[in-house]
């Protein structure tokens, strides 16, 4: 089986996630390695303590940022593999009927790892483009000697090559698991999912108004999409709110970098989720329009159910960034050589960020609600 470039191009979300994760991790880990080379030159106890704290802070930032984005990339990768199999059931079933084994078909999914390699490679290169300015700002403290920038090849292996191999293997293993279904079932597009009746206090739940029930079922249909929309608001809050405090505790460069990463991740995950929701419910939207529902009612039934999830994600992201800032500053408490800023939760930044996110989210939803009007009824209804 050959995965077409059109299908592989849809994995840009994975590339963006990997780009952001590797960009941050490379900057801090490369800095730590270079700082380790100058540790023997430091004789002042305060400077030595500061050196160890900066290194520990870099490790924590790389672990938290890289780890969170790596887990998110796993979710997106598994989502794409499942989505590809679901949308190509007939072709896969025919291949199995012709004698192709699950492993032979699954092996072709290794190409999904190329998106990881592309994003990681671009993130690594982008980090070295920003590294000179990063070194100048992070080493501005007079207690520490200048740290020369060097290229550390070991990071290429750990941040670019190994992740690409690991995610390729994950795509193959997961696709093999999802392909363990009879060929006839794949060809027909049927499923063995059992539907459970909703009950309330031992009784069957009463029927809700149709559009409200449709809105609730749309949200419940795919947990992965709920996660993406939640993650979009979480990333936006955690990064943008934090960027307001970064000039006080770090540098203007880190503030701009954090805000940019948060916005890019939010837009990317929203795009993945909303486009999938629209495409997955194209026939439902077409039927609603046939029965006389307006475009506004269609958009409200399909898209508006996710709005509360974004508010929860934003609140958790704001709390998360506050805890992360407190954790980072606590590593420097007790060092008399440092003048720590008076940090507290930035309510004004949180309110401004929330308003900007709501504006961005509503514009995003309105754009895709307008796309519902352009869904061709005849083409959708003729699809098998």
mmCIF file of C-alpha atoms in Angstrom, residues 143-352:
data_model
loop_
_atom_site.group_PDB
_atom_site.id
_atom_site.type_symbol
_atom_site.label_atom_id
_atom_site.label_comp_id
_atom_site.label_asym_id
_atom_site.label_seq_id
_atom_site.Cartn_x
_atom_site.Cartn_y
_atom_site.Cartn_z
ATOM 1 C CA UNK A 143 28.806 35.976 38.015
ATOM 2 C CA UNK A 144 29.117 33.482 35.165
ATOM 3 C CA UNK A 145 31.898 33.481 32.559
ATOM 4 C CA UNK A 146 31.064 33.665 28.862
ATOM 5 C CA UNK A 147 29.913 30.362 27.422
ATOM 6 C CA UNK A 148 31.073 29.655 23.857
ATOM 7 C CA UNK A 149 28.445 28.197 21.558
ATOM 8 C CA UNK A 150 29.317 24.755 20.232
ATOM 9 C CA UNK A 151 27.535 22.172 18.112
ATOM 10 C CA UNK A 152 26.863 18.975 20.086
ATOM 11 C CA UNK A 153 26.164 16.070 17.689
ATOM 12 C CA UNK A 154 24.751 13.860 20.452
ATOM 13 C CA UNK A 155 21.639 16.061 20.496
ATOM 14 C CA UNK A 156 20.971 15.250 16.840
ATOM 15 C CA UNK A 157 20.699 11.595 17.793
ATOM 16 C CA UNK A 158 18.506 12.123 20.855
ATOM 17 C CA UNK A 159 16.256 14.905 19.553
ATOM 18 C CA UNK A 160 15.956 14.148 15.827
ATOM 19 C CA UNK A 161 16.930 10.595 14.826
ATOM 20 C CA UNK A 162 15.660 8.546 17.772
ATOM 21 C CA UNK A 163 12.258 10.313 18.008
ATOM 22 C CA UNK A 164 11.682 9.769 14.283
ATOM 23 C CA UNK A 165 12.488 6.049 14.621
ATOM 24 C CA UNK A 166 10.389 5.704 17.770
ATOM 25 C CA UNK A 167 7.316 7.353 16.243
ATOM 26 C CA UNK A 168 7.679 5.346 13.035
ATOM 27 C CA UNK A 169 7.706 2.153 15.102
ATOM 28 C CA UNK A 170 4.706 3.379 17.099
ATOM 29 C CA UNK A 171 2.747 4.067 13.893
ATOM 30 C CA UNK A 172 3.516 0.577 12.589
ATOM 31 C CA UNK A 173 2.576 -1.177 15.843
ATOM 32 C CA UNK A 174 -0.625 0.799 16.328
ATOM 33 C CA UNK A 175 -1.738 0.328 12.718
ATOM 34 C CA UNK A 176 -1.088 -3.415 13.052
ATOM 35 C CA UNK A 177 -3.343 -3.473 16.111
ATOM 36 C CA UNK A 178 -6.112 -1.555 14.342
ATOM 37 C CA UNK A 179 -5.893 -3.859 11.309
ATOM 38 C CA UNK A 180 -6.754 -6.963 13.334
ATOM 39 C CA UNK A 181 -10.234 -7.120 11.834
ATOM 40 C CA UNK A 182 -11.753 -9.424 9.222
ATOM 41 C CA UNK A 183 -11.241 -8.306 5.640
ATOM 42 C CA UNK A 184 -14.983 -8.414 4.946
ATOM 43 C CA UNK A 185 -15.676 -6.131 7.915
ATOM 44 C CA UNK A 186 -13.185 -3.574 6.582
ATOM 45 C CA UNK A 187 -14.605 -3.744 3.060
ATOM 46 C CA UNK A 188 -18.143 -3.216 4.296
ATOM 47 C CA UNK A 189 -17.038 -0.546 6.758
ATOM 48 C CA UNK A 190 -18.930 -2.193 9.618
ATOM 49 C CA UNK A 191 -17.981 -2.221 13.261
ATOM 50 C CA UNK A 192 -18.605 -4.371 16.314
ATOM 51 C CA UNK A 193 -19.012 -1.441 18.669
ATOM 52 C CA UNK A 194 -21.734 -2.035 21.220
ATOM 53 C CA UNK A 195 -24.120 0.792 21.949
ATOM 54 C CA UNK A 196 -25.129 1.187 25.573
ATOM 55 C CA UNK A 197 -28.332 2.878 26.561
ATOM 56 C CA UNK A 198 -27.915 5.913 28.735
ATOM 57 C CA UNK A 199 -29.657 5.595 32.077
ATOM 58 C CA UNK A 200 -30.448 8.030 34.811
ATOM 59 C CA UNK A 201 -31.233 6.760 38.330
ATOM 60 C CA UNK A 202 -31.945 3.302 36.954
ATOM 61 C CA UNK A 203 -34.299 4.605 34.272
ATOM 62 C CA UNK A 204 -33.710 5.332 30.635
ATOM 63 C CA UNK A 205 -32.687 8.934 30.071
ATOM 64 C CA UNK A 206 -35.534 10.978 28.604
ATOM 65 C CA UNK A 207 -35.201 12.244 25.057
ATOM 66 C CA UNK A 208 -33.610 15.685 24.731
ATOM 67 C CA UNK A 209 -34.396 18.215 21.978
ATOM 68 C CA UNK A 210 -32.908 16.956 18.726
ATOM 69 C CA UNK A 211 -30.296 19.666 18.156
ATOM 70 C CA UNK A 212 -29.147 19.555 21.794
ATOM 71 C CA UNK A 213 -28.845 15.779 21.657
ATOM 72 C CA UNK A 214 -26.925 16.042 18.384
ATOM 73 C CA UNK A 215 -24.556 18.593 19.931
ATOM 74 C CA UNK A 216 -23.889 16.328 22.915
ATOM 75 C CA UNK A 217 -23.387 13.210 20.793
ATOM 76 C CA UNK A 218 -20.990 15.080 18.491
ATOM 77 C CA UNK A 219 -18.792 15.988 21.463
ATOM 78 C CA UNK A 220 -18.952 12.453 22.906
ATOM 79 C CA UNK A 221 -18.223 10.728 19.601
ATOM 80 C CA UNK A 222 -14.445 11.253 19.644
ATOM 81 C CA UNK A 223 -12.432 11.852 22.776
ATOM 82 C CA UNK A 224 -9.341 12.725 20.727
ATOM 83 C CA UNK A 225 -11.067 15.791 19.264
ATOM 84 C CA UNK A 226 -12.163 16.900 22.733
ATOM 85 C CA UNK A 227 -8.530 16.576 23.823
ATOM 86 C CA UNK A 228 -7.251 18.652 20.898
ATOM 87 C CA UNK A 229 -9.645 21.529 21.561
ATOM 88 C CA UNK A 230 -8.898 21.378 25.290
ATOM 89 C CA UNK A 231 -5.164 21.300 24.551
ATOM 90 C CA UNK A 232 -5.444 24.328 22.255
ATOM 91 C CA UNK A 233 -6.846 26.538 25.013
ATOM 92 C CA UNK A 234 -4.483 24.996 27.579
ATOM 93 C CA UNK A 235 -1.397 25.784 25.475
ATOM 94 C CA UNK A 236 -2.601 29.284 24.712
ATOM 95 C CA UNK A 237 -3.195 30.089 28.381
ATOM 96 C CA UNK A 238 -0.019 28.433 29.669
ATOM 97 C CA UNK A 239 2.261 30.087 27.102
ATOM 98 C CA UNK A 240 0.717 33.505 26.543
ATOM 99 C CA UNK A 241 -0.042 34.237 30.210
ATOM 100 C CA UNK A 242 3.455 33.067 31.126
ATOM 101 C CA UNK A 243 4.998 35.314 28.471
ATOM 102 C CA UNK A 244 3.776 38.407 30.347
ATOM 103 C CA UNK A 245 5.912 37.395 33.338
ATOM 104 C CA UNK A 246 8.958 36.207 31.379
ATOM 105 C CA UNK A 247 10.603 39.676 31.006
ATOM 106 C CA UNK A 248 10.662 39.948 34.809
ATOM 107 C CA UNK A 249 12.186 36.535 35.490
ATOM 108 C CA UNK A 250 14.028 35.739 32.253
ATOM 109 C CA UNK A 251 14.229 37.818 29.055
ATOM 110 C CA UNK A 252 12.181 39.515 26.355
ATOM 111 C CA UNK A 253 13.348 36.895 23.884
ATOM 112 C CA UNK A 254 11.895 34.057 25.958
ATOM 113 C CA UNK A 255 8.649 36.004 26.373
ATOM 114 C CA UNK A 256 8.216 36.377 22.612
ATOM 115 C CA UNK A 257 9.247 32.752 22.054
ATOM 116 C CA UNK A 258 6.770 31.399 24.621
ATOM 117 C CA UNK A 259 3.900 33.511 23.269
ATOM 118 C CA UNK A 260 4.669 32.497 19.681
ATOM 119 C CA UNK A 261 4.798 28.792 20.531
ATOM 120 C CA UNK A 262 1.515 28.999 22.426
ATOM 121 C CA UNK A 263 -0.287 30.703 19.555
ATOM 122 C CA UNK A 264 1.118 28.298 16.954
ATOM 123 C CA UNK A 265 0.158 25.227 18.989
ATOM 124 C CA UNK A 266 -3.329 26.591 19.678
ATOM 125 C CA UNK A 267 -4.026 27.365 16.018
ATOM 126 C CA UNK A 268 -2.612 24.015 14.874
ATOM 127 C CA UNK A 269 -4.624 21.860 17.257
ATOM 128 C CA UNK A 270 -7.796 23.868 16.653
ATOM 129 C CA UNK A 271 -7.346 23.421 12.913
ATOM 130 C CA UNK A 272 -6.885 19.651 13.271
ATOM 131 C CA UNK A 273 -9.915 19.278 15.523
ATOM 132 C CA UNK A 274 -12.383 21.554 13.747
ATOM 133 C CA UNK A 275 -11.598 20.350 10.221
ATOM 134 C CA UNK A 276 -12.019 16.756 11.388
ATOM 135 C CA UNK A 277 -15.334 17.583 13.073
ATOM 136 C CA UNK A 278 -16.636 19.250 9.898
ATOM 137 C CA UNK A 279 -15.531 16.423 7.607
ATOM 138 C CA UNK A 280 -16.717 13.702 9.980
ATOM 139 C CA UNK A 281 -20.177 15.261 10.183
ATOM 140 C CA UNK A 282 -20.546 16.301 6.537
ATOM 141 C CA UNK A 283 -23.447 13.917 5.920
ATOM 142 C CA UNK A 284 -25.153 14.956 9.148
ATOM 143 C CA UNK A 285 -24.885 18.609 8.134
ATOM 144 C CA UNK A 286 -26.234 17.794 4.683
ATOM 145 C CA UNK A 287 -29.229 15.984 6.163
ATOM 146 C CA UNK A 288 -29.936 18.868 8.539
ATOM 147 C CA UNK A 289 -29.971 21.287 5.626
ATOM 148 C CA UNK A 290 -32.250 18.979 3.621
ATOM 149 C CA UNK A 291 -34.753 18.978 6.491
ATOM 150 C CA UNK A 292 -34.780 22.762 6.633
ATOM 151 C CA UNK A 293 -32.347 23.630 9.426
ATOM 152 C CA UNK A 294 -30.489 26.879 8.874
ATOM 153 C CA UNK A 295 -26.717 27.085 8.489
ATOM 154 C CA UNK A 296 -26.531 28.803 11.871
ATOM 155 C CA UNK A 297 -28.413 25.934 13.545
ATOM 156 C CA UNK A 298 -26.131 23.408 11.834
ATOM 157 C CA UNK A 299 -23.018 25.218 13.035
ATOM 158 C CA UNK A 300 -24.395 25.511 16.565
ATOM 159 C CA UNK A 301 -25.235 21.790 16.724
ATOM 160 C CA UNK A 302 -21.864 20.638 15.375
ATOM 161 C CA UNK A 303 -19.406 23.175 16.801
ATOM 162 C CA UNK A 304 -20.819 24.970 19.835
ATOM 163 C CA UNK A 305 -20.649 21.931 22.122
ATOM 164 C CA UNK A 306 -16.881 22.344 22.403
ATOM 165 C CA UNK A 307 -17.001 25.891 23.813
ATOM 166 C CA UNK A 308 -17.174 24.894 27.548
ATOM 167 C CA UNK A 309 -14.175 22.612 27.023
ATOM 168 C CA UNK A 310 -12.063 25.563 25.897
ATOM 169 C CA UNK A 311 -12.918 27.519 29.044
ATOM 170 C CA UNK A 312 -11.862 24.597 31.245
ATOM 171 C CA UNK A 313 -8.640 24.219 29.275
ATOM 172 C CA UNK A 314 -7.829 27.909 29.595
ATOM 173 C CA UNK A 315 -8.406 27.873 33.369
ATOM 174 C CA UNK A 316 -6.191 24.802 33.827
ATOM 175 C CA UNK A 317 -3.500 26.279 31.576
ATOM 176 C CA UNK A 318 -3.427 29.471 33.648
ATOM 177 C CA UNK A 319 -3.076 27.494 36.879
ATOM 178 C CA UNK A 320 -0.420 25.280 35.316
ATOM 179 C CA UNK A 321 1.771 28.172 34.192
ATOM 180 C CA UNK A 322 1.535 29.768 37.658
ATOM 181 C CA UNK A 323 2.646 26.552 39.316
ATOM 182 C CA UNK A 324 5.452 26.146 36.800
ATOM 183 C CA UNK A 325 6.727 29.672 37.452
ATOM 184 C CA UNK A 326 6.655 29.115 41.208
ATOM 185 C CA UNK A 327 8.536 25.842 40.773
ATOM 186 C CA UNK A 328 11.185 27.506 38.619
ATOM 187 C CA UNK A 329 11.688 30.411 41.041
ATOM 188 C CA UNK A 330 11.839 28.074 44.047
ATOM 189 C CA UNK A 331 15.052 26.605 42.627
ATOM 190 C CA UNK A 332 16.769 29.973 43.127
ATOM 191 C CA UNK A 333 15.477 30.724 46.631
ATOM 192 C CA UNK A 334 18.303 30.851 49.153
ATOM 193 C CA UNK A 335 20.925 32.237 46.803
ATOM 194 C CA UNK A 336 21.860 35.652 48.252
ATOM 195 C CA UNK A 337 23.791 36.517 45.090
ATOM 196 C CA UNK A 338 20.533 36.727 43.138
ATOM 197 C CA UNK A 339 17.820 39.344 43.361
ATOM 198 C CA UNK A 340 14.645 37.392 42.757
ATOM 199 C CA UNK A 341 11.670 39.312 41.349
ATOM 200 C CA UNK A 342 8.451 39.594 43.321
ATOM 201 C CA UNK A 343 6.314 37.173 41.346
ATOM 202 C CA UNK A 344 2.582 36.698 41.797
ATOM 203 C CA UNK A 345 -0.253 35.526 39.586
ATOM 204 C CA UNK A 346 -0.645 38.021 36.744
ATOM 205 C CA UNK A 347 -4.420 38.611 36.739
ATOM 206 C CA UNK A 348 -4.269 41.372 34.153
ATOM 207 C CA UNK A 349 -2.283 39.144 31.792
ATOM 208 C CA UNK A 350 -4.758 36.319 32.353
ATOM 209 C CA UNK A 351 -7.745 38.538 31.505
ATOM 210 C CA UNK A 352 -6.068 39.996 28.409
#
